[in-house]
PDB file of C-alpha atoms and ligand atoms in Angstrom:
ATOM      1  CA  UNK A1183       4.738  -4.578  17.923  1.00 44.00           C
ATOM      2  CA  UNK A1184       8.226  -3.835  17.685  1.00 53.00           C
ATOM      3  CA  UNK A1185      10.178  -5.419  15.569  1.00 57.00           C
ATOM      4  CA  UNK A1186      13.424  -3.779  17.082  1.00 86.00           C
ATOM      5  CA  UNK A1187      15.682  -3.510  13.998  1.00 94.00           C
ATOM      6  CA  UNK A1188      19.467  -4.368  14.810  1.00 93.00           C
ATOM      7  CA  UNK A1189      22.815  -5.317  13.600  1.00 95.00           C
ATOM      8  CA  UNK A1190      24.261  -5.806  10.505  1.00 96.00           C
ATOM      9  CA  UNK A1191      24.487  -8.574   7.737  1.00 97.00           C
ATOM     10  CA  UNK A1192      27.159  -8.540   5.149  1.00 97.00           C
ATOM     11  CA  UNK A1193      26.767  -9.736   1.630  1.00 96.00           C
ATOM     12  CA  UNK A1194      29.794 -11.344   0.169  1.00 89.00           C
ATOM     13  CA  UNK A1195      28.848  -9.568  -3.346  1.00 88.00           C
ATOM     14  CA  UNK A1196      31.671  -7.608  -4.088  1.00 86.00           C
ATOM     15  CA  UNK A1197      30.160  -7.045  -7.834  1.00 94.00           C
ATOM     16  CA  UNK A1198      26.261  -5.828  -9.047  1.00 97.00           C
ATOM     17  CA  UNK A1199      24.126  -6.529  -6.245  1.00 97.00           C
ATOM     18  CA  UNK A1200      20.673  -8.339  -7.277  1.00 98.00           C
ATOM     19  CA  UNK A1201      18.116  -7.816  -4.512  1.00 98.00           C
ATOM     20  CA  UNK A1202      14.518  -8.767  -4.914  1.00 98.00           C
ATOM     21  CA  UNK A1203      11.721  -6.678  -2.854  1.00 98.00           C
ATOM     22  CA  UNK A1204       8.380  -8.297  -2.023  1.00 98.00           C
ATOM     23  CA  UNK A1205       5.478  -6.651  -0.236  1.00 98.00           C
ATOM     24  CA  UNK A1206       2.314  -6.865   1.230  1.00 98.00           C
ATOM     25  CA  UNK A1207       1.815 -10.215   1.564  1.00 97.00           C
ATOM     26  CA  UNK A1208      -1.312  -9.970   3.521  1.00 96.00           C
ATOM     27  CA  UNK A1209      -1.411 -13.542   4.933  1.00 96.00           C
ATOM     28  CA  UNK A1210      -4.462 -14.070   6.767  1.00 94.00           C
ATOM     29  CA  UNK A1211      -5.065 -15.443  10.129  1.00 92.00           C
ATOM     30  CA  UNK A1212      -5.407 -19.590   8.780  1.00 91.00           C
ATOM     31  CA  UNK A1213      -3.693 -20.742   5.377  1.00 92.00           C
ATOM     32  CA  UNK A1214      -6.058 -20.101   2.129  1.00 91.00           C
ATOM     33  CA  UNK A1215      -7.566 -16.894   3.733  1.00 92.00           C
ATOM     34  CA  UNK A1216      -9.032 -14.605   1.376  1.00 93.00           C
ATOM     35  CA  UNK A1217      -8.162 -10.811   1.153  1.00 93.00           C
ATOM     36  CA  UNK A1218     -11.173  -9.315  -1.384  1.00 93.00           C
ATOM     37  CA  UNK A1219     -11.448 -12.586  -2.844  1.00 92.00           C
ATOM     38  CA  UNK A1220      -8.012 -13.617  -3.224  1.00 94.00           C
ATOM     39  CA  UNK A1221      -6.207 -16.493  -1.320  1.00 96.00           C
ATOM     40  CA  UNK A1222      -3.091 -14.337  -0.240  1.00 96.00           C
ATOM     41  CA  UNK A1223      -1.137 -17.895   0.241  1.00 97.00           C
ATOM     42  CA  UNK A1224      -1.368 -18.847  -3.120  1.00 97.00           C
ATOM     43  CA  UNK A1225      -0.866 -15.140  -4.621  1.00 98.00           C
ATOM     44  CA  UNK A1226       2.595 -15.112  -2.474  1.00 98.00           C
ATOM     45  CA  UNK A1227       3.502 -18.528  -3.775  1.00 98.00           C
ATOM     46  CA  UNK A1228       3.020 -17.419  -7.183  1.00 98.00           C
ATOM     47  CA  UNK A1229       4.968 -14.655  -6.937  1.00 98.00           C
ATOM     48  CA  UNK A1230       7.757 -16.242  -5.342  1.00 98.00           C
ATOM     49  CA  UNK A1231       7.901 -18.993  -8.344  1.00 97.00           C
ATOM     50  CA  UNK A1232       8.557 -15.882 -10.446  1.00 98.00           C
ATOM     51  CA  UNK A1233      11.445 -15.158  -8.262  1.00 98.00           C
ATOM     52  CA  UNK A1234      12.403 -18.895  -8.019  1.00 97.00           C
ATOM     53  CA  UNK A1235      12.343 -18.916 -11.802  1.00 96.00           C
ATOM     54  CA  UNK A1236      15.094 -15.613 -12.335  1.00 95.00           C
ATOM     55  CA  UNK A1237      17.966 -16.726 -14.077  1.00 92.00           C
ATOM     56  CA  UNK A1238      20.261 -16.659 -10.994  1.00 89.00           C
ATOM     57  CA  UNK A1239      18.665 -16.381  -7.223  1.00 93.00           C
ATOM     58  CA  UNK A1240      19.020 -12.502  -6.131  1.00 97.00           C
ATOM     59  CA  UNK A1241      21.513 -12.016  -3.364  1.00 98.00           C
ATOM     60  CA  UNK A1242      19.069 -11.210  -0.705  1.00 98.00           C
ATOM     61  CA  UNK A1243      14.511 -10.425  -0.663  1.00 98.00           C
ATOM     62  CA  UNK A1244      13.597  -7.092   1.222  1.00 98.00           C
ATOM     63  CA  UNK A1245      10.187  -7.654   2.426  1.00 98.00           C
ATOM     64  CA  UNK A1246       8.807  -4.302   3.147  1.00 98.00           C
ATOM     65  CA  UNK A1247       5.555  -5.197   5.463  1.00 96.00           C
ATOM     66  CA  UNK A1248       1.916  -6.076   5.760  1.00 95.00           C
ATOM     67  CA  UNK A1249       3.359  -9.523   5.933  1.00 95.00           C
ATOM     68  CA  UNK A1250      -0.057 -10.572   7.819  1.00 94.00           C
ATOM     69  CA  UNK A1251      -3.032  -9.438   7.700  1.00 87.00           C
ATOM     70  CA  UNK A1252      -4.845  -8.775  10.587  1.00 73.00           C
ATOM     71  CA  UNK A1253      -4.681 -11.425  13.102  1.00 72.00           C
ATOM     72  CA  UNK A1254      -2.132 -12.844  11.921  1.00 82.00           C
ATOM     73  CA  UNK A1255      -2.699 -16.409  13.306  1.00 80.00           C
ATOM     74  CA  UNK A1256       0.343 -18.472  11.844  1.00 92.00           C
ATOM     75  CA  UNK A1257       1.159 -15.650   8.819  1.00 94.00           C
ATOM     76  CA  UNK A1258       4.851 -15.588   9.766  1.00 94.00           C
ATOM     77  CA  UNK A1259       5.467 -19.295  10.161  1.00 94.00           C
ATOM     78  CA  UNK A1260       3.602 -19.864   6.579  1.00 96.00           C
ATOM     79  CA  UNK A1261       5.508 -16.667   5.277  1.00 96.00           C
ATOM     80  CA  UNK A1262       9.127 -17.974   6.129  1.00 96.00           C
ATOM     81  CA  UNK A1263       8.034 -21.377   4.661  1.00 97.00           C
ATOM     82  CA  UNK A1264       7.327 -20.065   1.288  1.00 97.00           C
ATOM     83  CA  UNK A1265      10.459 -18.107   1.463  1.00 97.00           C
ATOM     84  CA  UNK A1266      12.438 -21.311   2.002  1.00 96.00           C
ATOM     85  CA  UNK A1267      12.484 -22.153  -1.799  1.00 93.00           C
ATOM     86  CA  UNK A1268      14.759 -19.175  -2.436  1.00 96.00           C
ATOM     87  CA  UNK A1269      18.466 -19.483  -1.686  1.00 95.00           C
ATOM     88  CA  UNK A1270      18.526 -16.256  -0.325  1.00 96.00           C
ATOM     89  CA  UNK A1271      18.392 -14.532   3.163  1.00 96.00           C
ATOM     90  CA  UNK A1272      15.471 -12.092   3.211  1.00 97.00           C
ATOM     91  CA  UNK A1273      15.206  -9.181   5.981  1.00 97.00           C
ATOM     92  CA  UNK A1274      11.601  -8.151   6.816  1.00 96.00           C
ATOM     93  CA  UNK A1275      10.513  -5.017   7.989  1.00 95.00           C
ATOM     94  CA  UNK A1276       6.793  -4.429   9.812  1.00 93.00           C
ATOM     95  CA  UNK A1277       4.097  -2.666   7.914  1.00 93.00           C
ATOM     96  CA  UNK A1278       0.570  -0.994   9.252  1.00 92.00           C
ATOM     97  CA  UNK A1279      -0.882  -4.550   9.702  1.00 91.00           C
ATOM     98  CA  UNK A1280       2.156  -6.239  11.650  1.00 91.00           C
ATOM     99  CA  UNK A1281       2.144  -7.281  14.590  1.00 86.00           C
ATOM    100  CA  UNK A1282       5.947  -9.590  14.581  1.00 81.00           C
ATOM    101  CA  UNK A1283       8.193  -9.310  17.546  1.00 78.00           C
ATOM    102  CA  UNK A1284      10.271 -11.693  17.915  1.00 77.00           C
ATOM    103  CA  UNK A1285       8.203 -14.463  19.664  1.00 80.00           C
ATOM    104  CA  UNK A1286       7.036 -15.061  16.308  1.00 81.00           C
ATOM    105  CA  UNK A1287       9.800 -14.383  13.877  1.00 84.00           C
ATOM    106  CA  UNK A1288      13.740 -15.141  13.761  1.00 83.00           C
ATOM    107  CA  UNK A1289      15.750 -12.525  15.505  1.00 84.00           C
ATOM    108  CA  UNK A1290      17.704 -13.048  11.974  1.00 87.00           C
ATOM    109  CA  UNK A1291      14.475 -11.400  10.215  1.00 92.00           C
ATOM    110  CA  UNK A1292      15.125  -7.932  11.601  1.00 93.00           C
ATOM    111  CA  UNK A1293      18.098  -6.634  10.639  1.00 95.00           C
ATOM    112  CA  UNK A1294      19.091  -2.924  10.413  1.00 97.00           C
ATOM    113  CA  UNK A1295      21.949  -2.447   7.754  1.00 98.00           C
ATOM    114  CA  UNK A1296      22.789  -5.241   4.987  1.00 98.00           C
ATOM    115  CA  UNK A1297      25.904  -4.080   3.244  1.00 97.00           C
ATOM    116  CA  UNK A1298      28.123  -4.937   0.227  1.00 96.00           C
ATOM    117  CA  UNK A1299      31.448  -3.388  -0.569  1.00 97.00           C
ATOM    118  CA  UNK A1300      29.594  -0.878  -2.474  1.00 98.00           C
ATOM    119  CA  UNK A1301      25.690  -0.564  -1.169  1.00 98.00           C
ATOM    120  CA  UNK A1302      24.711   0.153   2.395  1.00 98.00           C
ATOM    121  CA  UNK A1303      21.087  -1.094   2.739  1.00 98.00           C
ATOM    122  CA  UNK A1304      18.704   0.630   5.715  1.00 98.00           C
ATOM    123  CA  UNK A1305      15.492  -0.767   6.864  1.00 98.00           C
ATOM    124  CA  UNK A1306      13.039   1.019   9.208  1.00 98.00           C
ATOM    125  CA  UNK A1307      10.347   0.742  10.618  1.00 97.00           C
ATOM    126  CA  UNK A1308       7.804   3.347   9.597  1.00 97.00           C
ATOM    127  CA  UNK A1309       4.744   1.766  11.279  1.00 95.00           C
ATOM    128  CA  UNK A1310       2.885   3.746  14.779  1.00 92.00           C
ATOM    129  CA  UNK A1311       0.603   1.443  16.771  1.00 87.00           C
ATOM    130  CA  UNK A1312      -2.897   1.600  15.689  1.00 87.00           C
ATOM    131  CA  UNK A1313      -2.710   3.954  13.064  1.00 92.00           C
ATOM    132  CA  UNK A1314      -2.294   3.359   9.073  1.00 95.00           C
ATOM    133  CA  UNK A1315      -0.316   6.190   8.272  1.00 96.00           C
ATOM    134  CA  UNK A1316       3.633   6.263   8.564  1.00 97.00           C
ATOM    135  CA  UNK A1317       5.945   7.614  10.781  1.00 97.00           C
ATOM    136  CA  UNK A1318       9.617   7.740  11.764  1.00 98.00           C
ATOM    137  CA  UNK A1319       9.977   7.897  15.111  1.00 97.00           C
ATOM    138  CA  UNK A1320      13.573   9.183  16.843  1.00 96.00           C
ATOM    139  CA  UNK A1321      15.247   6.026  16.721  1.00 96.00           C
ATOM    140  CA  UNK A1322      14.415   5.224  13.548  1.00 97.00           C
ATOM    141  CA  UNK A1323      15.605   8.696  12.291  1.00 98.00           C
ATOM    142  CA  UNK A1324      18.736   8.064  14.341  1.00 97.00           C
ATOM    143  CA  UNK A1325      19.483   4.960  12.506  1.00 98.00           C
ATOM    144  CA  UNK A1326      19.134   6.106   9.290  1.00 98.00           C
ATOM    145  CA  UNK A1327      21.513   9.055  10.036  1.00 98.00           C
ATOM    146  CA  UNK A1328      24.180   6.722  11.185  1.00 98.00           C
ATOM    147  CA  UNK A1329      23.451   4.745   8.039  1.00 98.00           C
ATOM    148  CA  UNK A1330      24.139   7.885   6.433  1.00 98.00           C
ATOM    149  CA  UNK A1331      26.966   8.822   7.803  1.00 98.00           C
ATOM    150  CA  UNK A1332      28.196   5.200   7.241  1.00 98.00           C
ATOM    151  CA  UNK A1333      27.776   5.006   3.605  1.00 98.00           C
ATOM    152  CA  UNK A1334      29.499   8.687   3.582  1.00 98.00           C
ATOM    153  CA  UNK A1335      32.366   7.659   5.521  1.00 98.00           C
ATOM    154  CA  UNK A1336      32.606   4.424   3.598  1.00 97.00           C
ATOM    155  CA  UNK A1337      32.185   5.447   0.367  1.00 97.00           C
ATOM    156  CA  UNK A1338      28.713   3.707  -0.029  1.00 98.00           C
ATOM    157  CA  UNK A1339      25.436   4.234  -1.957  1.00 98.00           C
ATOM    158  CA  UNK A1340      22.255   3.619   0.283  1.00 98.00           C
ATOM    159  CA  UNK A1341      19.183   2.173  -0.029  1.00 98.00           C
ATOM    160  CA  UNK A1342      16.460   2.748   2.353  1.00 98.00           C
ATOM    161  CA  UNK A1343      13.886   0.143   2.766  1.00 98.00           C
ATOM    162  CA  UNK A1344      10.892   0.821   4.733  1.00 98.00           C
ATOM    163  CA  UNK A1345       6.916   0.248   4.512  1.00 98.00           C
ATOM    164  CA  UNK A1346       5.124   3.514   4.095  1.00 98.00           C
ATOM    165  CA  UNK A1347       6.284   5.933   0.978  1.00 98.00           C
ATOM    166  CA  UNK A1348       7.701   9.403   1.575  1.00 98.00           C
ATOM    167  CA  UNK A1349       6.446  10.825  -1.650  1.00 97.00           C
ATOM    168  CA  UNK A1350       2.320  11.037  -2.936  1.00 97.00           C
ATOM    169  CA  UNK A1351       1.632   8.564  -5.964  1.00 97.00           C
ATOM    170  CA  UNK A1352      -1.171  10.253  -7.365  1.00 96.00           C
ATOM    171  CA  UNK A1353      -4.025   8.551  -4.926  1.00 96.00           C
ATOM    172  CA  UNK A1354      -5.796  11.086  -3.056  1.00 96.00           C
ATOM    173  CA  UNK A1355      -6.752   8.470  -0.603  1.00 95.00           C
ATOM    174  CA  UNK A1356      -3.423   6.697  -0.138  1.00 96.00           C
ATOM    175  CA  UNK A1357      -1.097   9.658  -0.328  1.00 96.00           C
ATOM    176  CA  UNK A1358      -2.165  11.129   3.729  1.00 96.00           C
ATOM    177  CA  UNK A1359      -0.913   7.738   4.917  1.00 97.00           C
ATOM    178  CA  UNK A1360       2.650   8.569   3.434  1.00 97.00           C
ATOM    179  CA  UNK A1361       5.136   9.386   6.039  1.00 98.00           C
ATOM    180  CA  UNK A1362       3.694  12.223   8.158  1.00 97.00           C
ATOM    181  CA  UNK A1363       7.477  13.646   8.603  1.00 97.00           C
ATOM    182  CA  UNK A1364       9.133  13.281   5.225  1.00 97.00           C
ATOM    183  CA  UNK A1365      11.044  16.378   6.070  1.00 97.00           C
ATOM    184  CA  UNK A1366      13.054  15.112   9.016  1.00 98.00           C
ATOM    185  CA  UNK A1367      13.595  12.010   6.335  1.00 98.00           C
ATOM    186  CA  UNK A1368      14.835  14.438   3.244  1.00 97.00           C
ATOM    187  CA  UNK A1369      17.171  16.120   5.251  1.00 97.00           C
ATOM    188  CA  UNK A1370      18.941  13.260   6.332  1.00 97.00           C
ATOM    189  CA  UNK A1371      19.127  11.465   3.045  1.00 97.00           C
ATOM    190  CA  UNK A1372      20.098  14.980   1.294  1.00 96.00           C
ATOM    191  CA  UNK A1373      23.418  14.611   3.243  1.00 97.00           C
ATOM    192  CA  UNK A1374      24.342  11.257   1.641  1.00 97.00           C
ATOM    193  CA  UNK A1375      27.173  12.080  -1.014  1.00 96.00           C
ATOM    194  CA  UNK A1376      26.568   9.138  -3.336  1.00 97.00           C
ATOM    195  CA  UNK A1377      23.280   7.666  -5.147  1.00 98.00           C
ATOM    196  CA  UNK A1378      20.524   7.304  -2.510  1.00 98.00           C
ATOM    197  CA  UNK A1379      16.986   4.456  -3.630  1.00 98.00           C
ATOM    198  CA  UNK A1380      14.412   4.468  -1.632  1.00 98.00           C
ATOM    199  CA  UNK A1381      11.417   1.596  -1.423  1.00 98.00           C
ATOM    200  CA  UNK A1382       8.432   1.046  -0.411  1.00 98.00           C
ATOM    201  CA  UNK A1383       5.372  -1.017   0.071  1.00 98.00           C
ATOM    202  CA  UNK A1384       2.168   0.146   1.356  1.00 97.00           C
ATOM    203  CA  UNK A1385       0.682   1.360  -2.001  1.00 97.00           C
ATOM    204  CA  UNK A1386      -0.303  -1.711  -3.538  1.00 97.00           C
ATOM    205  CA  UNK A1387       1.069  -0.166  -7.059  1.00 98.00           C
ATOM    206  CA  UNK A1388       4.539   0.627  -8.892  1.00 98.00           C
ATOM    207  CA  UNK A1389       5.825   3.804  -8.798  1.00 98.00           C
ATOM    208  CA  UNK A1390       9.304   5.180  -9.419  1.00 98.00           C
ATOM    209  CA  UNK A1391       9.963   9.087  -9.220  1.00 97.00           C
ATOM    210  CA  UNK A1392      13.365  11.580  -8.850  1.00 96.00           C
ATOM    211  CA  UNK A1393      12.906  13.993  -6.232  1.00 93.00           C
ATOM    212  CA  UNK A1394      15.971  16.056  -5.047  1.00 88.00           C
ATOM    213  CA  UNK A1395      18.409  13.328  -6.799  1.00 86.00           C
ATOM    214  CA  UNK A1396      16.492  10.680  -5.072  1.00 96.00           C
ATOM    215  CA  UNK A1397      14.635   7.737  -6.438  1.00 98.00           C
ATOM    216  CA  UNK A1398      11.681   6.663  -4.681  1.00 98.00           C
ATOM    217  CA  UNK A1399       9.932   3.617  -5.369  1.00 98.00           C
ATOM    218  CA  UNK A1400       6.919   1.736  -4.802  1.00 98.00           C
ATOM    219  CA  UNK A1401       5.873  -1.822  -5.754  1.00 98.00           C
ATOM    220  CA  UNK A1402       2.761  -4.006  -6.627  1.00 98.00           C
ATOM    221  CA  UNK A1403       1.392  -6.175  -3.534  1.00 98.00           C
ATOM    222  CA  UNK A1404       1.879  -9.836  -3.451  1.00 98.00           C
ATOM    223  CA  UNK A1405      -1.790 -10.553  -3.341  1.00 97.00           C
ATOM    224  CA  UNK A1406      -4.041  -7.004  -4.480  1.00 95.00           C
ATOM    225  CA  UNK A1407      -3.781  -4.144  -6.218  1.00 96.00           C
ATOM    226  CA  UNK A1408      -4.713  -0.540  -5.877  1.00 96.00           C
ATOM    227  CA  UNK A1409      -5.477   0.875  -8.943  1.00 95.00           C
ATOM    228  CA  UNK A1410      -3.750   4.083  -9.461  1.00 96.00           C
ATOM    229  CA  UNK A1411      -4.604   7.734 -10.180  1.00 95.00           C
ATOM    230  CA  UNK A1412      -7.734   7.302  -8.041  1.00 95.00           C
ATOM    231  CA  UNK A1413      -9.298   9.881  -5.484  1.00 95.00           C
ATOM    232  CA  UNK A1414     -11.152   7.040  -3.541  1.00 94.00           C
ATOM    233  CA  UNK A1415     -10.568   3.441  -2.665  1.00 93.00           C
ATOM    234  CA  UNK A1416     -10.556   1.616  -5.438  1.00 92.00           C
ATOM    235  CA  UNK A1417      -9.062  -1.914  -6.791  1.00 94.00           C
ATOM    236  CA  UNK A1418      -7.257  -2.532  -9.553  1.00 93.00           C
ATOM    237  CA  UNK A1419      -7.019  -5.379 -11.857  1.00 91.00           C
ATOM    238  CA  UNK A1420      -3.332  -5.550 -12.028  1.00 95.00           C
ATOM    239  CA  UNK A1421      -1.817  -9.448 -11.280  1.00 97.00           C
ATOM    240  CA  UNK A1422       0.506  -9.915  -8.003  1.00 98.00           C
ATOM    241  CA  UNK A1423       4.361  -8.852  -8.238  1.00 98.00           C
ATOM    242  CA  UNK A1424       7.203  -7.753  -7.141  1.00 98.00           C
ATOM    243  CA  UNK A1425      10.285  -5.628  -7.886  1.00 98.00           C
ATOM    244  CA  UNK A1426      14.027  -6.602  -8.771  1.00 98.00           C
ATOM    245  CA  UNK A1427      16.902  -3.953  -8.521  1.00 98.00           C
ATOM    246  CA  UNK A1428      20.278  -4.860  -9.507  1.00 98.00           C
ATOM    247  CA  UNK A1429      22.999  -2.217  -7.672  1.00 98.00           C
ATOM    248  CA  UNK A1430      25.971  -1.761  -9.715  1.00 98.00           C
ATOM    249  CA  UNK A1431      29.703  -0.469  -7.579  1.00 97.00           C
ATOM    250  CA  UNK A1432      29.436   2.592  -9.753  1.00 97.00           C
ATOM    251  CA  UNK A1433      25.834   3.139  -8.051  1.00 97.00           C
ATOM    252  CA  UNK A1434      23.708   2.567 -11.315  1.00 97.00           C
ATOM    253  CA  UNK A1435      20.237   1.825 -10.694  1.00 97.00           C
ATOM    254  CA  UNK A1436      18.509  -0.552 -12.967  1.00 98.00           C
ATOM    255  CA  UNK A1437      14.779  -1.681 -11.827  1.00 98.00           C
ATOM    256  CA  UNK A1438      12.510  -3.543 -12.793  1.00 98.00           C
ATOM    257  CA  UNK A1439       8.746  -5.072 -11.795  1.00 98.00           C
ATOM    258  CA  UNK A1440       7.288  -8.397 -12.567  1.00 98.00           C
ATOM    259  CA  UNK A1441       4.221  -9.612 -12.385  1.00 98.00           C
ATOM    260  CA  UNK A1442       2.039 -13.671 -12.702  1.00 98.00           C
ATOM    261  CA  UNK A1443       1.368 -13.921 -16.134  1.00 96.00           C
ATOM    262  CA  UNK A1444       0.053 -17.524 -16.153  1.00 93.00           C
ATOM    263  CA  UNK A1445      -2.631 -17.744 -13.711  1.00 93.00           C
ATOM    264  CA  UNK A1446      -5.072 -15.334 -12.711  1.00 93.00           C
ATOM    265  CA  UNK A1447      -6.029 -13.960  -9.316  1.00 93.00           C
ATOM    266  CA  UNK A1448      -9.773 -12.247  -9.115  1.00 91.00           C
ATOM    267  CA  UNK A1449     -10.712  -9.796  -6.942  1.00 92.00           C
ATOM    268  CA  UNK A1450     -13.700  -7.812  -5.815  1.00 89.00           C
ATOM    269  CA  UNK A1451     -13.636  -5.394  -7.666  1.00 83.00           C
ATOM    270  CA  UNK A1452     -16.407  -3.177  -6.750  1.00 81.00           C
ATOM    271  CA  UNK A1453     -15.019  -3.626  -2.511  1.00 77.00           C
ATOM    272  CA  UNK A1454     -15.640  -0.248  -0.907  1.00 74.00           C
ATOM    273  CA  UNK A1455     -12.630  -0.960   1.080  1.00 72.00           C
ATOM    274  CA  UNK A1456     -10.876  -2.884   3.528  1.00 65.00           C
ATOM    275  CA  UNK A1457      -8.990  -2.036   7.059  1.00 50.00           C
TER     276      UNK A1457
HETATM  277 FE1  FE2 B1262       0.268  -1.155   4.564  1.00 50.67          FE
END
């Protein structure tokens, strides 16, 4: 890959910003593949009706990687056409599984910054070819110090968007692939001088913890879940989701997941794993 994240997209939101963050979409290779027993299509397409149903559309979807699966086949194509319901723009990022340059997704997709008058968001790209674990690599902690010194200079709040988590979420298998250099990543964030969100995919579960006055987040998978708290692989039983965050000027943080309540979405539950 590389999905080469550039340029900047401003969002004519001068009030609360409503962004809507949807992950790990796992799209297989042909339409109705199955990841552990569940058709990742029509998980996705359920979870987007829950965003197609919010009261008013959210100004812009953060989709934080593992858009495909592997071998990815059409995944993008299919992706961006369930996306076209929404009457939003949505940025992607690339997670572990990716594989999107821009032969097969709009140069549009992969933006760097997305800004408001009050909220500078960042996206990066956390994923290193052929392994599962995260990583920022230079440019990727160059951008996010510019961003940094962006939102400082413009009197911004940031919010970083990216695949892999920085912080453990309480699975001893899952919490080795966080980023491998969450240092480098603290001590540029640490700088910003206003209120600093970070999300992530990855996980396949919702978390939301305060470290150093920073929020980190995690979110459930469009298709399945990981169930937490576990020392080995292990599924959970939790329905498809995703996560809303509405971004007040002041730089209040409300958050919130939601998940399909009206259909149900099986899974293997006794899989030893998957790649
Ligand atoms: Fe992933």
């Amino acid at each position: 890959m590389s999905s080469a994240l550039r340029g900047n997209y401003t969002l004519n939101n001068g009030d609360t910003l409503t962004l809507v963050q949807v992950t790990d979409a796992h799209l297989m290779g042909v339409r109705g593949g199955r990841l552990l027993n569940v058709d990742t299509d029509d998980s996705l397409a359920a979870v987007l009706e829950l965003v197609e149903a919010r009261p008013e559309p959210p100004d812009a979807l953060l989709i934080t990687g593992d858009i495909a699966g592997d071998g990815a086949g059409d995944a993008y194509q299919r992706f961006a056409q369930a996306l076209e319901a929404i009457p939003a723009p949505s940025f992607w990022l690339p997670g572990n599984h990716d594989d999107c340059d821009e032969s097969v997704v709009d140069r549009e997709r992969f933006i760097r910054t997305v800004t408001n008058p009050h909220w500078l968001v960042v996206m990066l790209d956390s994923q290193q070819t052929d392994e599962v674990g995260g990583y920022l690599a230079a440019n990727e902690l160059d951008a996010l110090s510019q961003a940094v010194d962006r939102a400082n200079q413009e009197g911004k709040h940031l919010l970083v968007a990216l695949h892999h988590p920085l912080q453990p979420v309480g699975c001893d298998w899952l919490d080795p692939q966080r980023v491998a250099n969450s240092s480098a990543f603290e001590l540029e964030v640490q700088r910003c001088r206003n209120q600093v969100v970070v999300i992530a995919g990855h996980v396949h579960q919702e978390s939301d913890q305060v470290s150093g006055n920073i929020r980190y987040l995690t979110t459930p998978s469009t298709c399945i879940q990981f169930a937490p708290n576990q020392v080995n692989f292990k599924v959970g039983d939790q329905a498809p989701g995703y996560r809303w965050l509405r971004l007040a000027p002041s730089g209040e943080i409300e958050t919130g997941v939601e998940r399909v309540t009206d259909r149900e979405f099986p899974v293997d539950l006794d899989s030893g794993g998957y790649l």
